[in-house]
């Protein structure tokens, strides 16, 4: 799996660009790590005979259920 993620221009809740180089670096590193973990879990599931479509759906649901611990 390629570690070259197509990342967006990050924005704050008001729509302003997040320009801090360190914040952008942390986001990239976190997403690269998450992508690798997801890829590993996906490959394991396929090797164990799970349905590819179902595994993809579960991974999407997992992301959609993330909770914001810092509500405004």
Coordinates of C-alpha atoms in Angstrom, one line a residue:
X1 CA 0.0 0.0 0.0
X2 CA 1.3 3.4 -0.9
X3 CA 1.9 5.9 1.9
X4 CA 1.1 8.8 -0.5
X5 CA -2.3 9.9 0.8
X6 CA -4.3 12.4 -1.2
X7 CA -5.0 14.8 1.7
X8 CA -7.2 17.8 1.6
X9 CA -6.4 21.3 2.6
X10 CA -7.4 21.2 6.3
X11 CA -9.9 23.7 7.5
X12 CA -11.1 24.8 10.9
X13 CA -14.8 24.8 11.8
X14 CA -15.1 28.4 10.5
X15 CA -13.6 27.4 7.1
X16 CA -10.2 28.9 7.6
X17 CA -7.2 27.0 6.3
X18 CA -5.1 25.2 9.0
X19 CA -1.7 26.5 8.1
X20 CA 0.5 25.2 11.0
X21 CA 3.1 23.0 9.5
X22 CA 3.3 20.8 12.7
X23 CA -0.5 20.3 12.8
X24 CA -0.5 19.3 9.1
X25 CA 2.5 16.9 9.8
X26 CA 0.7 15.3 12.7
X27 CA -2.5 14.8 10.6
X28 CA -0.5 13.2 7.8
X29 CA 1.3 10.9 10.2
X30 CA -1.9 9.9 12.0
X31 CA -3.7 9.2 8.7
X32 CA -0.8 7.2 7.3
X33 CA -0.8 5.0 10.4
X34 CA -4.6 4.6 10.3
X35 CA -4.5 3.7 6.7
X36 CA -1.8 1.0 7.3
X37 CA -3.8 -0.4 10.2
X38 CA -7.0 -0.5 8.2
X39 CA -5.1 -2.2 5.3
X40 CA -3.7 -4.8 7.6
X41 CA -7.1 -5.5 9.1
X42 CA -8.7 -5.6 5.6
X43 CA -6.1 -8.1 4.3
X44 CA -6.5 -10.3 7.4
X45 CA -10.2 -10.4 7.0
X46 CA -9.9 -11.4 3.3
X47 CA -7.4 -14.1 4.1
X48 CA -9.8 -15.5 6.7
X49 CA -12.5 -15.7 4.1
X50 CA -14.6 -12.7 5.0
X51 CA -16.6 -10.9 2.3
X52 CA -14.7 -7.9 0.9
X53 CA -17.8 -5.7 0.5
X54 CA -18.9 -6.4 4.1
X55 CA -15.4 -5.7 5.5
X56 CA -15.3 -2.4 3.6
X57 CA -18.8 -1.5 5.0
X58 CA -17.7 -2.3 8.5
X59 CA -14.6 -0.1 8.2
X60 CA -16.7 2.8 6.9
X61 CA -19.2 2.4 9.7
X62 CA -16.4 2.4 12.2
X63 CA -15.2 5.8 10.9
X64 CA -18.7 7.2 10.9
X65 CA -19.2 6.2 14.5
X66 CA -16.2 8.2 15.8
X67 CA -17.2 10.5 18.6
X68 CA -15.9 14.0 19.2
X69 CA -14.7 14.2 22.8
X70 CA -14.3 18.0 22.5
X71 CA -17.8 19.3 21.6
X72 CA -18.0 23.0 21.3

